[in-house]
Each structure stands twice: as C-alpha cells, then as structure tokens.
Tab-separated table of C-alpha atoms in Angstrom:
chain	number	residue	atom	x	y	z
A	73	MET	CA	-9.701	-2.694	-76.413
A	74	GLU	CA	-9.423	-5.537	-73.910
A	75	ASP	CA	-5.604	-5.305	-73.976
A	76	GLN	CA	-5.780	-1.611	-73.217
A	77	HIS	CA	-8.205	-2.212	-70.343
A	78	LEU	CA	-5.963	-4.965	-68.881
A	79	HIS	CA	-2.982	-2.667	-69.122
A	80	LEU	CA	-4.796	-0.003	-67.117
A	81	LEU	CA	-5.683	-2.514	-64.354
A	82	LEU	CA	-2.071	-3.596	-63.983
A	83	ARG	CA	-0.827	-0.023	-63.535
A	84	PRO	CA	-0.269	1.069	-59.873
A	85	PHE	CA	-2.942	3.285	-58.374
A	86	LEU	CA	-0.364	5.744	-57.012
A	87	PRO	CA	2.620	5.901	-59.316
A	88	PRO	CA	5.853	6.956	-57.639
A	89	THR	CA	6.518	10.633	-57.941
A	90	ASN	CA	9.178	12.998	-56.763
A	91	SER	CA	6.831	14.273	-54.080
A	92	PHE	CA	6.490	10.696	-52.706
A	93	PHE	CA	10.235	10.300	-52.264
A	94	TYR	CA	10.336	13.754	-50.724
A	95	VAL	CA	7.867	12.591	-48.056
A	96	ILE	CA	10.008	9.517	-47.272
A	97	ASN	CA	13.115	11.623	-46.966
A	98	LYS	CA	11.219	14.097	-44.824
A	99	ILE	CA	10.238	11.328	-42.387
A	100	LYS	CA	13.793	10.010	-42.165
A	101	PHE	CA	15.083	13.455	-41.426
A	102	THR	CA	12.459	14.109	-38.768
A	103	SER	CA	13.201	10.838	-36.929
A	104	SER	CA	16.776	11.900	-36.522
A	105	ASP	CA	15.749	15.145	-34.882
A	106	PRO	CA	17.602	15.541	-31.532
A	107	LYS	CA	14.303	16.331	-29.776
A	108	ILE	CA	12.894	12.919	-30.711
A	109	VAL	CA	16.051	11.198	-29.514
A	110	LEU	CA	15.787	13.081	-26.236
A	111	ARG	CA	12.197	11.970	-25.829
A	112	LEU	CA	13.105	8.343	-26.473
A	113	PHE	CA	15.901	8.608	-23.932
A	114	SER	CA	13.477	10.103	-21.410
A	115	VAL	CA	11.030	7.241	-21.934
A	116	ALA	CA	13.821	4.689	-21.479
A	117	PHE	CA	15.023	6.452	-18.333
A	118	ILE	CA	11.529	6.500	-16.868
A	119	GLY	CA	11.198	2.779	-17.625
A	120	ILE	CA	14.462	1.990	-15.858
A	121	LEU	CA	13.434	4.185	-12.931
A	122	SER	CA	10.105	2.375	-12.725
A	123	ILE	CA	11.811	-1.023	-12.629
A	124	TRP	CA	14.135	0.185	-9.882
A	125	ALA	CA	11.211	1.612	-7.909
A	126	ASN	CA	9.289	-1.656	-8.180
A	127	HIS	CA	12.352	-3.536	-6.970
A	128	GLU	CA	12.698	-1.233	-3.972
A	129	ALA	CA	8.982	-1.477	-3.252
A	130	SER	CA	9.208	-5.263	-3.263
A	131	LYS	CA	11.757	-5.007	-0.480
A	132	GLY	CA	9.689	-2.446	1.406
A	133	PHE	CA	12.721	-0.607	2.731
A	134	GLU	CA	16.279	0.254	1.775
A	135	ILE	CA	18.972	-2.228	2.739
A	136	HIS	CA	22.594	-1.280	3.271
A	137	ILE	CA	25.432	-3.623	4.171
A	138	GLU	CA	28.519	-2.308	5.955
A	139	ASN	CA	31.719	-4.038	7.005
A	140	GLY	CA	33.229	-2.245	9.977
A	141	ALA	CA	35.969	-4.836	10.471
A	142	THR	CA	37.379	-4.961	6.955
A	143	ILE	CA	41.029	-5.702	7.732
A	144	SER	CA	40.358	-8.312	10.441
A	145	PRO	CA	39.932	-12.058	9.742
A	146	ALA	CA	36.280	-11.771	10.779
A	147	GLY	CA	35.768	-8.872	8.379
A	148	CYS	CA	37.385	-10.755	5.501
A	149	ARG	CA	35.187	-13.771	6.192
A	150	PHE	CA	32.062	-11.593	6.354
A	151	GLN	CA	33.010	-9.935	3.056
A	152	LEU	CA	33.570	-13.282	1.355
A	153	LEU	CA	30.588	-15.205	2.733
A	154	TYR	CA	27.903	-12.508	2.958
A	155	VAL	CA	28.778	-9.325	1.097
A	156	SER	CA	30.359	-10.434	-2.190
A	157	ASN	CA	27.434	-12.709	-3.083
A	158	ASP	CA	24.678	-10.435	-1.681
A	159	LYS	CA	23.798	-13.130	0.883
A	160	ALA	CA	23.584	-10.526	3.642
A	161	THR	CA	20.843	-8.656	1.778
A	162	ARG	CA	18.851	-11.834	1.203
A	163	LEU	CA	19.218	-12.719	4.885
A	164	VAL	CA	17.730	-9.376	5.906
A	165	LEU	CA	14.821	-9.846	3.500
A	166	THR	CA	13.968	-13.419	4.545
A	167	THR	CA	14.166	-12.738	8.286
A	168	SER	CA	12.149	-9.551	7.889
A	169	LYS	CA	9.472	-11.407	5.954
A	170	PHE	CA	9.184	-13.986	8.733
A	171	VAL	CA	8.741	-11.341	11.442
A	172	GLU	CA	6.187	-9.436	9.364
A	173	THR	CA	4.186	-12.637	8.828
A	174	ILE	CA	3.915	-13.128	12.596
A	175	LEU	CA	3.271	-9.544	13.670
A	176	TYR	CA	1.301	-8.323	10.648
A	177	PRO	CA	-0.392	-11.362	9.059
A	178	ILE	CA	-1.843	-10.890	5.588
A	179	THR	CA	-5.643	-10.714	5.717
A	180	ASN	CA	-6.287	-10.057	2.014
A	181	THR	CA	-4.354	-12.358	-0.316
A	182	ASN	CA	-5.582	-10.511	-3.420
A	183	THR	CA	-3.994	-7.220	-2.391
A	184	ASN	CA	-1.324	-8.806	-0.155
A	185	SER	CA	-2.350	-6.405	2.608
A	186	THR	CA	-2.824	-6.595	6.366
A	187	SER	CA	-5.526	-5.071	8.524
A	188	LEU	CA	-2.955	-4.142	11.190
A	189	PRO	CA	-1.016	-0.878	10.790
A	190	LYS	CA	2.643	-1.715	10.268
A	191	LYS	CA	5.515	0.006	11.953
A	192	GLN	CA	7.246	2.330	9.500
A	193	VAL	CA	10.674	1.091	8.466
A	194	ASN	CA	12.496	3.080	5.785
A	195	ARG	CA	16.030	1.790	5.993
A	196	VAL	CA	17.904	-1.117	7.572
A	197	THR	CA	21.689	-1.206	7.769
A	198	LEU	CA	23.354	-4.523	8.554
A	199	ARG	CA	26.824	-3.780	9.877
A	200	LEU	CA	29.597	-6.019	11.125
A	201	ALA	CA	30.959	-4.136	14.138
A	202	GLY	CA	34.631	-3.377	14.523
A	203	ARG	CA	34.714	-4.956	17.981
A	204	ASN	CA	32.566	-7.359	19.956
A	205	PRO	CA	29.468	-5.800	21.590
A	206	THR	CA	27.840	-7.325	24.669
A	207	HIS	CA	25.404	-9.358	22.526
A	208	SER	CA	25.594	-11.104	19.165
A	209	VAL	CA	23.395	-8.348	17.729
A	210	THR	CA	22.310	-4.923	18.943
A	211	VAL	CA	19.838	-2.594	17.270
A	212	GLU	CA	19.970	1.171	17.305
A	213	SER	CA	18.003	3.903	15.593
A	214	LEU	CA	19.903	7.161	15.147
A	215	LYS	CA	17.250	8.524	12.793
A	216	GLU	CA	13.487	8.014	12.826
A	217	HIS	CA	12.441	4.910	10.867
A	218	ASP	CA	16.102	4.027	10.155
A	219	PHE	CA	17.669	1.081	11.976
A	220	VAL	CA	21.181	-0.301	12.318
A	221	LEU	CA	21.864	-3.932	13.190
A	222	ASN	CA	25.330	-4.200	14.734
A	223	LEU	CA	26.652	-7.749	14.450
A	224	SER	CA	29.401	-9.090	16.679
A	225	PRO	CA	32.548	-10.205	14.790
A	226	SER	CA	32.539	-13.291	17.035
A	227	LEU	CA	29.731	-14.656	14.838
A	228	MET	CA	32.357	-15.297	12.158
A	229	GLU	CA	34.128	-17.653	14.552
A	230	GLU	CA	31.128	-19.899	15.225
A	231	ALA	CA	31.284	-23.546	14.178
A	232	ASN	CA	28.064	-23.073	12.208
A	233	ILE	CA	28.349	-19.512	10.913
A	234	ASP	CA	25.139	-19.597	8.855
A	235	GLN	CA	23.040	-20.739	11.797
A	236	ALA	CA	24.569	-18.167	14.133
A	237	MET	CA	24.105	-15.388	11.564
A	238	SER	CA	20.504	-16.369	10.843
A	239	ARG	CA	19.589	-16.310	14.525
A	240	ALA	CA	21.345	-12.988	15.142
A	241	VAL	CA	19.769	-11.243	12.146
A	242	GLN	CA	16.385	-12.785	12.998
A	243	GLN	CA	16.605	-11.329	16.500
A	244	GLY	CA	17.674	-7.986	15.083
A	245	MET	CA	14.795	-7.806	12.596
A	246	ALA	CA	12.357	-8.799	15.355
A	247	ARG	CA	13.488	-5.735	17.315
A	248	VAL	CA	13.153	-3.596	14.185
A	249	TRP	CA	9.498	-4.543	13.599
A	250	LEU	CA	8.368	-4.734	17.236
A	251	TYR	CA	6.980	-1.598	18.824
A	252	ASP	CA	9.048	-0.889	21.908
A	253	ASN	CA	6.873	1.013	24.390
A	254	ALA	CA	7.101	-1.834	26.888
A	255	PRO	CA	9.399	-3.107	29.656
A	256	ASN	CA	12.666	-4.630	28.406
A	257	PHE	CA	11.911	-8.097	29.768
A	258	LEU	CA	8.698	-8.250	27.729
A	259	ILE	CA	10.421	-7.049	24.550
A	260	ASN	CA	13.226	-9.579	25.087
A	261	GLY	CA	10.606	-12.288	25.551
A	262	MET	CA	8.853	-11.269	22.318
A	263	VAL	CA	12.165	-11.364	20.440
A	264	GLU	CA	12.926	-14.818	21.829
A	265	TYR	CA	9.411	-16.005	20.935
A	266	ILE	CA	9.808	-14.931	17.289
A	267	SER	CA	13.372	-16.264	17.009
A	268	SER	CA	12.344	-19.644	18.423
A	269	LEU	CA	9.522	-19.940	15.899
A	270	ALA	CA	11.952	-19.176	13.101
A	271	GLU	CA	14.676	-21.543	14.290
A	272	PHE	CA	12.721	-24.461	15.727
A	273	GLY	CA	9.208	-23.990	14.353
A	274	GLY	CA	7.976	-23.468	17.907
A	275	VAL	CA	9.014	-22.187	21.309
A	276	SER	CA	11.591	-24.383	23.000
A	277	ASP	CA	10.390	-26.389	26.022
A	278	SER	CA	13.556	-25.422	27.878
A	279	GLY	CA	11.649	-22.597	29.561
A	280	SER	CA	8.733	-24.753	30.649
A	281	THR	CA	10.503	-26.197	33.696
A	282	VAL	CA	12.148	-22.979	34.871
A	283	LEU	CA	10.348	-21.524	37.876
A	284	LEU	CA	9.368	-17.900	37.479
A	285	GLU	CA	10.871	-15.125	39.569
A	286	ASN	CA	7.479	-13.404	39.764
A	287	ASP	CA	4.405	-15.603	40.202
A	288	ASP	CA	2.044	-12.614	39.997
A	289	ASN	CA	2.913	-11.648	36.423
A	290	CYS	CA	4.381	-14.499	34.396
A	291	TRP	CA	5.749	-12.150	31.750
A	292	GLU	CA	7.837	-10.196	34.276
A	293	ASP	CA	10.978	-12.324	34.233
A	294	GLU	CA	14.585	-11.599	33.288
A	295	ASN	CA	14.882	-14.955	31.513
A	296	ALA	CA	13.789	-14.270	27.922
A	297	ARG	CA	13.073	-17.944	27.199
A	298	THR	CA	10.812	-18.187	30.230
A	299	VAL	CA	8.825	-15.148	29.094
A	300	ALA	CA	8.699	-16.503	25.536
A	301	HIS	CA	7.247	-19.774	26.836
A	302	PHE	CA	4.474	-17.938	28.669
A	303	LEU	CA	3.750	-15.772	25.619
A	304	ASN	CA	3.420	-18.936	23.565
A	305	TYR	CA	0.986	-20.321	26.147
A	306	CYS	CA	-1.092	-17.145	25.844
A	307	GLU	CA	-1.080	-17.320	22.033
A	308	GLU	CA	-2.293	-20.936	22.167
A	309	HIS	CA	-5.264	-19.933	24.327
A	310	LYS	CA	-5.972	-16.527	22.767
A	311	LYS	CA	-5.184	-16.559	19.049
A	312	GLY	CA	-3.856	-13.243	17.754
A	313	PHE	CA	-2.545	-12.253	21.185
A	314	ILE	CA	0.989	-11.597	19.909
A	315	GLN	CA	-0.263	-9.261	17.153
A	316	ARG	CA	-2.566	-7.410	19.543
A	317	LEU	CA	0.178	-7.047	22.143
A	318	ASN	CA	2.569	-5.623	19.566
A	319	GLN	CA	-0.038	-3.105	18.451
A	320	ALA	CA	-0.598	-2.108	22.084
A	321	MET	CA	3.136	-1.596	22.526
A	322	GLU	CA	2.967	1.277	20.031
A	323	GLY	CA	1.023	3.417	22.487
A	324	ARG	CA	1.627	4.369	26.059
A	325	TRP	CA	2.361	1.430	28.337
A	326	HIS	CA	0.175	0.818	31.392
A	327	ASP	CA	-0.386	-2.020	33.849
A	328	ARG	CA	-3.380	-3.426	31.962
A	329	THR	CA	-1.756	-3.516	28.503
A	330	VAL	CA	-1.219	-7.286	28.580
A	331	ASP	CA	-4.716	-7.819	30.026
A	332	ASN	CA	-6.291	-5.830	27.210
A	333	ALA	CA	-4.350	-7.753	24.557
A	334	LEU	CA	-5.488	-11.047	26.077
A	335	GLY	CA	-9.091	-9.964	26.596
A	336	VAL	CA	-8.978	-11.413	30.107
A	337	PRO	CA	-6.854	-10.646	33.173
A	338	ALA	CA	-3.364	-12.030	32.559
A	339	GLN	CA	-3.399	-13.403	36.097
A	340	HIS	CA	-6.016	-15.986	35.072
A	341	LEU	CA	-3.766	-17.476	32.411
A	342	CYS	CA	-0.756	-17.072	34.662
A	343	THR	CA	-2.435	-19.231	37.313
A	344	SER	CA	-3.252	-22.053	34.892
A	345	TYR	CA	0.206	-21.745	33.339
A	346	MET	CA	1.911	-22.069	36.725
A	347	SER	CA	-0.252	-25.093	37.618
A	348	ARG	CA	0.808	-26.841	34.418
A	349	LYS	CA	4.436	-25.877	35.019
A	350	TYR	CA	4.501	-27.326	38.561
A	351	LEU	CA	2.865	-30.528	37.362
A	352	LEU	CA	5.495	-30.839	34.652
A	353	VAL	CA	8.325	-30.248	37.128
A	354	GLU	CA	6.915	-32.852	39.539
A	355	SER	CA	6.531	-35.337	36.703
A	356	LEU	CA	10.132	-34.888	35.615
A	357	GLU	CA	11.392	-35.209	39.180
A	358	SER	CA	9.439	-38.409	39.765
A	359	THR	CA	10.741	-40.042	36.583
A	360	SER	CA	14.338	-39.136	37.424
A	361	ILE	CA	14.227	-40.967	40.779
C-alpha cells in the first residue's frame, strides 16, 4: 500500500499530452506571425527615434557644417582638421554653451532651466566661405531662427588655427544668441565682451586707457574693445546688467534702454568710469617719464 502511495506522489501532476504539445506549437507559430514582427520593428524604430530626439534636444538646435572652399588649400585643411573628426560641431556646441551661460544663466539646477526667455535658435550652419569676407566671421539669417556663420578661409592660414577658429566661432555664436534691436556699436561691444570672457577669462585692459569718442554716453564708441570695457565696468557695479540689457534688446530700442537695464542713469556710471580712466592714463604717463 505504501509503495503504491509513493508511486502516486512521484507521478507528475500534469502528464504530457498531445494537447500540451499542440499549445507549444501554437505559441511558436503565433510568434512568427508577420504582424508581431512588424510590431517589434515599430517598437525598435520608436526607440531609435527617441534616442535621436534626445541627442538633438541635448544640442538644442540643429548643426550643419559646410565647406564652401573644398578644392582650395584652406578648404582641404578645414575638412581635415574640423569636418572629418566632427571638431567643428563640438566647437559650435562649446561656444554656444558659453554664450548661453552668460546671457541666460541657469537659475534652477534641478531642471537646468533659466528664468530669462531665451532667443529661439533652430538651426546653426557653420560654413567656410569660398572667399575672404571683410571679417573673420559674419553672421546672417536668411530664415527666421536659422543662422549661418560664414568663416573666412584666411583663418586656416593663422599660426594658431585652433585659437583663431575658437575666437571666430565664439564671436559668431555671441551674435546668434544676442538680441539685435540695438545700435551696431553696442552689439559689437557686447560681442567683444563675451569673446574676451571666453578667451581671457575677463575683459582685456587694453580698452581702459583709450579715450572715448563720446564722453556723454560711454557705450557709443566705434571701438568694440572700448565699449566692452565700459560694459564690464557696468556689470561689476550692477550685477546682471548684461542679461538685462540683452533682454531689453529684444524689444524696441529707445534712448533709455541702457538706463533701464542699469537701474540708474548710465551717465552716472559713465562719469565715474571716465574719472577712473583719466586717473589711470595719468598714472601710466607719470610712470613712463
């Protein structure tokens, strides 16, 4: 009796039957259904698309690199040094990030967001021009929110190509992110201010001893470095001035735009700035005698 009971315990609860194998075969057949394969392919495609979208979102805008001087020595050098290894794309991203940090500082580190509305930039094209323009870099926008940085081929002839390229692209990206409803001399001064911070970590003192053409408004000068030096002086005394001025340059320009960004009449700071400048000039002249 005990042997019979033990034998029953050792028997499987669900003995294999023909119907069981039929179920297994049924499952195998169903998994090979073309509809299932199509669904799996769709899921994979959506995953790839999501990865690509996240990559594009991390850049914030599309980047295109063009070589308009392909057959020239400069074009060949540009292709070898900046296009073939994707260095041109990285240069656009790093310089853009620097400008954004200055003009649109992050106020919430958890969401990586800024309280200031950013200028909309959808696409940036970095192009080596076929011939030398008047400047090392010029920026044009043939379509709203799309920008083209035209680089001079002469940059490929510089002794330090990387340094010259970095400065040119930095200036170009500064113009991309700056609002431009302002006089040219102020925009040029803003570009020089940002480029100097990127290249030297601060605004060069070379503009501190240059006498201004207009003592009434220190930012109205054709010398971009001189304007940049005054803008730096304003930022030192009124933190956030550069960001506020850029935001004001989005709207309609008027005579009190700089005053409003400073929070005080610009003439007040201009007076103290000029006093310091003259003292510095006199000090340098006395030491040179």
